[in-house]
mmCIF file of C-alpha atoms and ligand atoms in Angstrom:
data_model
loop_
_atom_site.group_PDB
_atom_site.id
_atom_site.type_symbol
_atom_site.label_atom_id
_atom_site.label_comp_id
_atom_site.label_asym_id
_atom_site.label_seq_id
_atom_site.Cartn_x
_atom_site.Cartn_y
_atom_site.Cartn_z
ATOM 1 C CA UNK A 1 -38.767 31.329 25.289
ATOM 2 C CA UNK A 2 -40.391 33.531 22.643
ATOM 3 C CA UNK A 3 -37.468 35.668 21.496
ATOM 4 C CA UNK A 4 -35.700 34.273 18.428
ATOM 5 C CA UNK A 5 -33.074 36.982 18.295
ATOM 6 C CA UNK A 6 -32.091 39.458 20.976
ATOM 7 C CA UNK A 7 -29.516 42.187 20.440
ATOM 8 C CA UNK A 8 -28.653 44.339 23.453
ATOM 9 C CA UNK A 9 -26.587 47.526 23.350
ATOM 10 C CA UNK A 10 -24.555 46.298 20.394
ATOM 11 C CA UNK A 11 -21.516 48.405 19.562
ATOM 12 C CA UNK A 12 -19.560 48.080 16.306
ATOM 13 C CA UNK A 13 -16.551 50.334 15.812
ATOM 14 C CA UNK A 14 -14.565 50.710 12.607
ATOM 15 C CA UNK A 15 -11.335 52.555 13.454
ATOM 16 C CA UNK A 16 -13.022 54.576 16.170
ATOM 17 C CA UNK A 17 -16.144 55.279 14.080
ATOM 18 C CA UNK A 18 -19.316 53.826 15.637
ATOM 19 C CA UNK A 19 -21.191 52.110 12.778
ATOM 20 C CA UNK A 20 -23.534 50.692 15.460
ATOM 21 C CA UNK A 21 -23.950 52.679 18.645
ATOM 22 C CA UNK A 22 -25.618 50.581 21.345
ATOM 23 C CA UNK A 23 -28.375 49.091 19.239
ATOM 24 C CA UNK A 24 -31.028 46.879 20.835
ATOM 25 C CA UNK A 25 -33.494 44.793 18.830
ATOM 26 C CA UNK A 26 -35.763 41.904 19.865
ATOM 27 C CA UNK A 27 -37.346 39.646 17.273
ATOM 28 C CA UNK A 28 -40.001 37.111 18.241
ATOM 29 C CA UNK A 29 -40.253 33.634 16.714
ATOM 30 C CA UNK A 30 -42.313 33.709 13.533
ATOM 31 C CA UNK A 31 -42.120 37.488 13.259
ATOM 32 C CA UNK A 32 -41.057 39.349 10.145
ATOM 33 C CA UNK A 33 -38.971 42.273 11.326
ATOM 34 C CA UNK A 34 -37.887 45.116 9.056
ATOM 35 C CA UNK A 35 -34.931 47.432 9.374
ATOM 36 C CA UNK A 36 -35.044 50.698 7.453
ATOM 37 C CA UNK A 37 -32.900 53.812 7.384
ATOM 38 C CA UNK A 38 -30.930 56.020 5.058
ATOM 39 C CA UNK A 39 -27.749 54.829 3.393
ATOM 40 C CA UNK A 40 -24.939 54.444 5.922
ATOM 41 C CA UNK A 41 -27.295 54.208 8.919
ATOM 42 C CA UNK A 42 -25.898 50.801 9.918
ATOM 43 C CA UNK A 43 -28.528 48.368 8.592
ATOM 44 C CA UNK A 44 -26.114 45.971 6.886
ATOM 45 C CA UNK A 45 -23.638 46.272 9.739
ATOM 46 C CA UNK A 46 -26.336 45.029 12.106
ATOM 47 C CA UNK A 47 -26.975 41.874 10.042
ATOM 48 C CA UNK A 48 -23.241 41.334 9.482
ATOM 49 C CA UNK A 49 -22.557 41.609 13.224
ATOM 50 C CA UNK A 50 -25.262 39.019 13.916
ATOM 51 C CA UNK A 51 -23.760 36.513 11.451
ATOM 52 C CA UNK A 52 -20.164 37.155 12.533
ATOM 53 C CA UNK A 53 -19.067 38.725 9.228
ATOM 54 C CA UNK A 54 -18.287 41.790 11.337
ATOM 55 C CA UNK A 55 -17.169 41.736 14.960
ATOM 56 C CA UNK A 56 -19.076 43.586 17.655
ATOM 57 C CA UNK A 57 -17.023 44.999 20.517
ATOM 58 C CA UNK A 58 -19.656 45.478 23.209
ATOM 59 C CA UNK A 59 -23.182 44.386 23.987
ATOM 60 C CA UNK A 60 -24.793 40.973 23.740
ATOM 61 C CA UNK A 61 -26.359 38.733 21.125
ATOM 62 C CA UNK A 62 -28.683 35.822 21.848
ATOM 63 C CA UNK A 63 -29.976 33.655 19.010
ATOM 64 C CA UNK A 64 -32.417 30.818 19.622
ATOM 65 C CA UNK A 65 -31.391 30.746 23.289
ATOM 66 C CA UNK A 66 -27.603 30.729 22.702
ATOM 67 C CA UNK A 67 -25.249 33.631 23.376
ATOM 68 C CA UNK A 68 -22.576 34.767 20.929
ATOM 69 C CA UNK A 69 -19.825 37.378 21.006
ATOM 70 C CA UNK A 70 -17.230 38.857 18.643
ATOM 71 C CA UNK A 71 -17.187 36.986 15.322
ATOM 72 C CA UNK A 72 -17.232 33.397 16.489
ATOM 73 C CA UNK A 73 -20.312 31.431 15.384
ATOM 74 C CA UNK A 74 -20.726 27.675 15.750
ATOM 75 C CA UNK A 75 -22.397 25.031 13.563
ATOM 76 C CA UNK A 76 -25.616 25.353 15.545
ATOM 77 C CA UNK A 77 -25.743 29.045 14.666
ATOM 78 C CA UNK A 78 -25.669 28.383 10.905
ATOM 79 C CA UNK A 79 -28.243 25.623 11.232
ATOM 80 C CA UNK A 80 -30.500 28.181 12.878
ATOM 81 C CA UNK A 81 -29.632 31.351 10.977
ATOM 82 C CA UNK A 82 -29.088 31.773 7.249
ATOM 83 C CA UNK A 83 -28.525 34.967 5.300
ATOM 84 C CA UNK A 84 -29.524 36.054 1.806
ATOM 85 C CA UNK A 85 -27.514 38.922 0.365
ATOM 86 C CA UNK A 86 -28.444 41.686 -2.040
ATOM 87 C CA UNK A 87 -26.168 40.629 -4.853
ATOM 88 C CA UNK A 88 -26.877 37.126 -6.165
ATOM 89 C CA UNK A 89 -23.892 37.491 -8.512
ATOM 90 C CA UNK A 90 -21.443 37.951 -5.658
ATOM 91 C CA UNK A 91 -22.921 35.418 -3.263
ATOM 92 C CA UNK A 92 -22.796 32.311 -5.514
ATOM 93 C CA UNK A 93 -19.610 30.874 -6.979
ATOM 94 C CA UNK A 94 -20.044 31.296 -10.775
ATOM 95 C CA UNK A 95 -18.204 28.096 -11.731
ATOM 96 C CA UNK A 96 -20.167 25.758 -9.496
ATOM 97 C CA UNK A 97 -23.233 23.886 -10.589
ATOM 98 C CA UNK A 98 -26.513 24.447 -8.800
ATOM 99 C CA UNK A 99 -26.195 20.856 -7.568
ATOM 100 C CA UNK A 100 -22.839 21.593 -5.989
ATOM 101 C CA UNK A 101 -24.040 24.873 -4.476
ATOM 102 C CA UNK A 102 -26.953 23.096 -2.802
ATOM 103 C CA UNK A 103 -24.980 20.014 -1.791
ATOM 104 C CA UNK A 104 -22.339 21.978 0.094
ATOM 105 C CA UNK A 105 -24.497 23.180 3.015
ATOM 106 C CA UNK A 106 -26.123 19.730 3.268
ATOM 107 C CA UNK A 107 -22.707 18.101 3.600
ATOM 108 C CA UNK A 108 -21.466 20.667 6.132
ATOM 109 C CA UNK A 109 -24.468 20.042 8.357
ATOM 110 C CA UNK A 110 -24.513 16.258 7.870
ATOM 111 C CA UNK A 111 -27.912 15.870 6.184
ATOM 112 C CA UNK A 112 -28.931 12.562 4.589
ATOM 113 C CA UNK A 113 -31.187 12.024 1.529
ATOM 114 C CA UNK A 114 -29.338 14.785 -0.270
ATOM 115 C CA UNK A 115 -30.783 14.042 -3.744
ATOM 116 C CA UNK A 116 -34.348 14.304 -2.512
ATOM 117 C CA UNK A 117 -33.543 17.444 -0.525
ATOM 118 C CA UNK A 118 -31.960 19.149 -3.539
ATOM 119 C CA UNK A 119 -34.930 18.237 -5.760
ATOM 120 C CA UNK A 120 -37.366 19.540 -3.149
ATOM 121 C CA UNK A 121 -35.384 22.761 -2.648
ATOM 122 C CA UNK A 122 -35.421 23.477 -6.397
ATOM 123 C CA UNK A 123 -39.152 22.864 -6.532
ATOM 124 C CA UNK A 124 -39.745 25.119 -3.548
ATOM 125 C CA UNK A 125 -38.053 28.074 -5.267
ATOM 126 C CA UNK A 126 -39.922 27.418 -8.521
ATOM 127 C CA UNK A 127 -36.991 26.234 -10.649
ATOM 128 C CA UNK A 128 -37.352 22.470 -10.859
ATOM 129 C CA UNK A 129 -34.740 19.803 -11.467
ATOM 130 C CA UNK A 130 -33.906 21.052 -14.980
ATOM 131 C CA UNK A 131 -31.713 23.646 -13.288
ATOM 132 C CA UNK A 132 -29.779 21.189 -11.187
ATOM 133 C CA UNK A 133 -26.690 20.827 -13.368
ATOM 134 C CA UNK A 134 -26.508 24.361 -14.703
ATOM 135 C CA UNK A 135 -23.669 26.621 -13.673
ATOM 136 C CA UNK A 136 -24.630 29.690 -11.722
ATOM 137 C CA UNK A 137 -23.063 31.953 -14.363
ATOM 138 C CA UNK A 138 -25.675 30.573 -16.790
ATOM 139 C CA UNK A 139 -28.535 31.879 -14.658
ATOM 140 C CA UNK A 140 -30.354 35.222 -14.654
ATOM 141 C CA UNK A 141 -30.223 37.470 -11.592
ATOM 142 C CA UNK A 142 -33.676 36.339 -10.464
ATOM 143 C CA UNK A 143 -32.801 32.650 -10.935
ATOM 144 C CA UNK A 144 -29.599 33.144 -8.967
ATOM 145 C CA UNK A 145 -31.480 34.764 -6.129
ATOM 146 C CA UNK A 146 -33.842 31.766 -6.126
ATOM 147 C CA UNK A 147 -30.806 29.494 -5.786
ATOM 148 C CA UNK A 148 -29.416 31.677 -2.989
ATOM 149 C CA UNK A 149 -32.772 31.326 -1.197
ATOM 150 C CA UNK A 150 -32.825 27.546 -1.811
ATOM 151 C CA UNK A 151 -29.297 27.323 -0.407
ATOM 152 C CA UNK A 152 -30.389 29.178 2.715
ATOM 153 C CA UNK A 153 -33.591 27.142 3.184
ATOM 154 C CA UNK A 154 -32.062 23.731 2.499
ATOM 155 C CA UNK A 155 -30.551 23.474 6.005
ATOM 156 C CA UNK A 156 -33.997 24.140 7.514
ATOM 157 C CA UNK A 157 -33.100 27.293 9.438
ATOM 158 C CA UNK A 158 -35.431 29.043 11.864
ATOM 159 C CA UNK A 159 -34.266 32.564 11.080
ATOM 160 C CA UNK A 160 -33.553 34.181 7.726
ATOM 161 C CA UNK A 161 -31.571 37.424 7.557
ATOM 162 C CA UNK A 162 -32.351 39.236 4.313
ATOM 163 C CA UNK A 163 -30.133 42.133 3.259
ATOM 164 C CA UNK A 164 -31.910 44.004 0.452
ATOM 165 C CA UNK A 165 -32.784 40.653 -1.184
ATOM 166 C CA UNK A 166 -34.554 42.173 -4.190
ATOM 167 C CA UNK A 167 -32.976 45.575 -4.730
ATOM 168 C CA UNK A 168 -30.566 44.306 -7.420
ATOM 169 C CA UNK A 169 -33.461 42.839 -9.447
ATOM 170 C CA UNK A 170 -35.922 44.205 -12.024
ATOM 171 C CA UNK A 171 -39.246 45.361 -10.568
ATOM 172 C CA UNK A 172 -41.224 42.414 -12.038
ATOM 173 C CA UNK A 173 -38.736 39.887 -10.639
ATOM 174 C CA UNK A 174 -38.680 41.653 -7.261
ATOM 175 C CA UNK A 175 -42.350 40.884 -6.687
ATOM 176 C CA UNK A 176 -41.842 37.203 -7.577
ATOM 177 C CA UNK A 177 -38.953 36.862 -5.141
ATOM 178 C CA UNK A 178 -40.851 38.645 -2.358
ATOM 179 C CA UNK A 179 -43.819 36.316 -2.901
ATOM 180 C CA UNK A 180 -41.516 33.321 -2.796
ATOM 181 C CA UNK A 181 -40.009 34.507 0.495
ATOM 182 C CA UNK A 182 -43.439 35.188 1.954
ATOM 183 C CA UNK A 183 -44.621 31.701 0.958
ATOM 184 C CA UNK A 184 -41.514 30.083 2.488
ATOM 185 C CA UNK A 185 -42.022 32.009 5.719
ATOM 186 C CA UNK A 186 -45.610 30.869 5.893
ATOM 187 C CA UNK A 187 -44.866 27.211 5.024
ATOM 188 C CA UNK A 188 -41.867 26.905 7.342
ATOM 189 C CA UNK A 189 -42.926 29.252 10.114
ATOM 190 C CA UNK A 190 -39.709 31.214 9.639
ATOM 191 C CA UNK A 191 -38.533 34.320 11.426
ATOM 192 C CA UNK A 192 -37.358 37.094 9.097
ATOM 193 C CA UNK A 193 -35.106 40.069 9.694
ATOM 194 C CA UNK A 194 -35.199 42.099 6.502
ATOM 195 C CA UNK A 195 -33.127 45.156 5.654
ATOM 196 C CA UNK A 196 -34.442 47.405 2.917
ATOM 197 C CA UNK A 197 -34.249 51.041 1.931
ATOM 198 C CA UNK A 198 -37.681 50.531 0.321
ATOM 199 C CA UNK A 199 -40.460 51.239 2.800
ATOM 200 C CA UNK A 200 -42.973 49.751 0.354
ATOM 201 C CA UNK A 201 -41.183 46.394 0.524
ATOM 202 C CA UNK A 202 -40.957 46.566 4.304
ATOM 203 C CA UNK A 203 -44.657 47.480 4.627
ATOM 204 C CA UNK A 204 -45.569 44.531 2.437
ATOM 205 C CA UNK A 205 -43.324 41.971 4.110
ATOM 206 C CA UNK A 206 -42.921 42.937 7.772
ATOM 207 C CA UNK A 207 -44.961 43.300 10.927
ATOM 208 C CA UNK A 208 -42.594 45.415 12.940
ATOM 209 C CA UNK A 209 -39.917 47.829 11.861
ATOM 210 C CA UNK A 210 -36.854 49.428 13.448
ATOM 211 C CA UNK A 211 -35.878 52.798 12.002
ATOM 212 C CA UNK A 212 -32.116 53.420 11.995
ATOM 213 C CA UNK A 213 -30.116 56.608 11.686
ATOM 214 C CA UNK A 214 -26.411 57.216 12.281
ATOM 215 C CA UNK A 215 -25.815 53.785 13.813
ATOM 216 C CA UNK A 216 -28.729 54.019 16.247
ATOM 217 C CA UNK A 217 -32.301 52.770 16.346
ATOM 218 C CA UNK A 218 -34.388 55.949 16.339
ATOM 219 C CA UNK A 219 -37.658 54.126 16.973
ATOM 220 C CA UNK A 220 -39.364 50.758 16.674
ATOM 221 C CA UNK A 221 -42.984 50.637 15.504
ATOM 222 C CA UNK A 222 -45.575 48.165 14.177
ATOM 223 C CA UNK A 223 -45.553 48.433 10.386
ATOM 224 C CA UNK A 224 -49.170 49.708 10.396
ATOM 225 C CA UNK A 225 -47.910 52.787 12.198
ATOM 226 C CA UNK A 226 -46.043 53.788 9.044
ATOM 227 C CA UNK A 227 -49.255 53.725 7.013
ATOM 228 C CA UNK A 228 -51.298 55.419 9.735
ATOM 229 C CA UNK A 229 -48.570 57.993 10.440
ATOM 230 C CA UNK A 230 -48.440 56.876 14.087
ATOM 231 C CA UNK A 231 -44.751 57.325 14.759
ATOM 232 C CA UNK A 232 -42.915 59.882 16.812
ATOM 233 C CA UNK A 233 -39.542 60.521 15.156
ATOM 234 C CA UNK A 234 -39.384 63.316 12.608
ATOM 235 C CA UNK A 235 -36.695 61.295 10.856
ATOM 236 C CA UNK A 236 -39.214 58.485 10.209
ATOM 237 C CA UNK A 237 -41.582 61.003 8.633
ATOM 238 C CA UNK A 238 -38.821 62.316 6.372
ATOM 239 C CA UNK A 239 -37.859 58.784 5.376
ATOM 240 C CA UNK A 240 -41.476 58.067 4.481
ATOM 241 C CA UNK A 241 -41.841 61.265 2.459
ATOM 242 C CA UNK A 242 -38.577 60.557 0.603
ATOM 243 C CA UNK A 243 -39.745 57.029 -0.155
ATOM 244 C CA UNK A 244 -43.171 58.205 -1.392
ATOM 245 C CA UNK A 245 -41.528 60.849 -3.558
ATOM 246 C CA UNK A 246 -39.961 58.025 -5.497
ATOM 247 C CA UNK A 247 -43.211 56.237 -6.224
ATOM 248 C CA UNK A 248 -44.717 56.843 -9.606
ATOM 249 C CA UNK A 249 -48.186 55.442 -8.821
HETATM 250 N N1 ATP B 301 -15.650 47.550 6.769
HETATM 251 C C1 ATP B 301 -15.899 48.834 7.081
HETATM 252 N N2 ATP B 301 -14.898 49.664 7.452
HETATM 253 C C2 ATP B 301 -15.149 50.951 7.797
HETATM 254 N N3 ATP B 301 -16.375 51.506 7.773
HETATM 255 C C3 ATP B 301 -17.410 50.732 7.406
HETATM 256 C C4 ATP B 301 -17.229 49.354 7.029
HETATM 257 N N4 ATP B 301 -18.448 48.836 6.702
HETATM 258 C C5 ATP B 301 -19.334 49.841 6.855
HETATM 259 N N5 ATP B 301 -18.718 50.976 7.271
HETATM 260 C C6 ATP B 301 -19.372 52.268 7.571
HETATM 261 O O1 ATP B 301 -20.357 52.035 8.563
HETATM 262 C C7 ATP B 301 -21.534 52.827 8.303
HETATM 263 C C8 ATP B 301 -22.738 51.925 8.209
HETATM 264 O O2 ATP B 301 -22.645 51.141 6.997
HETATM 265 P P1 ATP B 301 -23.766 50.090 6.569
HETATM 266 O O3 ATP B 301 -23.273 49.407 5.336
HETATM 267 O O4 ATP B 301 -24.116 49.264 7.733
HETATM 268 O O5 ATP B 301 -24.976 51.058 6.230
HETATM 269 P P2 ATP B 301 -26.362 50.717 5.531
HETATM 270 O O6 ATP B 301 -27.406 51.373 6.343
HETATM 271 O O7 ATP B 301 -26.480 49.265 5.308
HETATM 272 O O8 ATP B 301 -26.203 51.484 4.144
HETATM 273 P P3 ATP B 301 -26.711 51.102 2.656
HETATM 274 O O9 ATP B 301 -28.209 51.243 2.685
HETATM 275 O O10 ATP B 301 -26.057 52.140 1.798
HETATM 276 O O11 ATP B 301 -26.250 49.714 2.378
HETATM 277 C C9 ATP B 301 -21.239 53.615 7.032
HETATM 278 O O12 ATP B 301 -20.797 54.914 7.395
HETATM 279 C C10 ATP B 301 -20.125 52.841 6.371
HETATM 280 O O13 ATP B 301 -19.306 53.688 5.604
#
């Protein structure tokens, strides 16, 4: 078994509108897989349908050898798959301490040695135990995103779904968070599925990329193909040109 995540012909309808129209994606264990596409192309819907935040009506989903449908996900799913969202302000309860935020997933999944695990998780994301009893509303955006990453990693998942994990952050902080994610992937042999509108981020972080448009995957290419212009869809070329037009360097 080499496929960590397999999505086959996934269909997501919102009131008759196909946000995902028979999308298929295969992600190998240890791979870092990018999903790019213009706004509204269905990138977030794809991640949300995998985690059960959105229901899919047709098609199949296999994660770490188990099949899932609709919105129902079991404990084993969340031990295997964790998600980091774009907005660290929305994804962490502001009136909970960091300690509480990190303890919760450990309790849900029945981990022991919680104190040591929390200390280690804070170290791993570069914050240290001085942050343990702060409230999340006392943290900067970058610090919050570090906590969100610690909260995802603390249950030792195999797969991390990352939905624009740095796009709400300042450019200097973005690079730090991307480096942190890259280090965690390396140390833990994680599988990443990363959504970003920023082709620069995807080129830096991913090995393979699916290009989405209008709820469909237009093409899937190795990330080098973007740099070497070895892709076939005209849409991919336009996406690349639009993305380069934004770069100042
Ligand atoms: N809950 C919902 N109800 C109805 N339509 C929705 C819902 N969520 C998303 N959509 C629609 O589905 C389409 C895909 O949205 P999605 O958020 O997946 O796009 P995206 O590629 O992630 O865009 P962005 O880069 O702007 O976040 C859009 O047309 C959006 O308006």
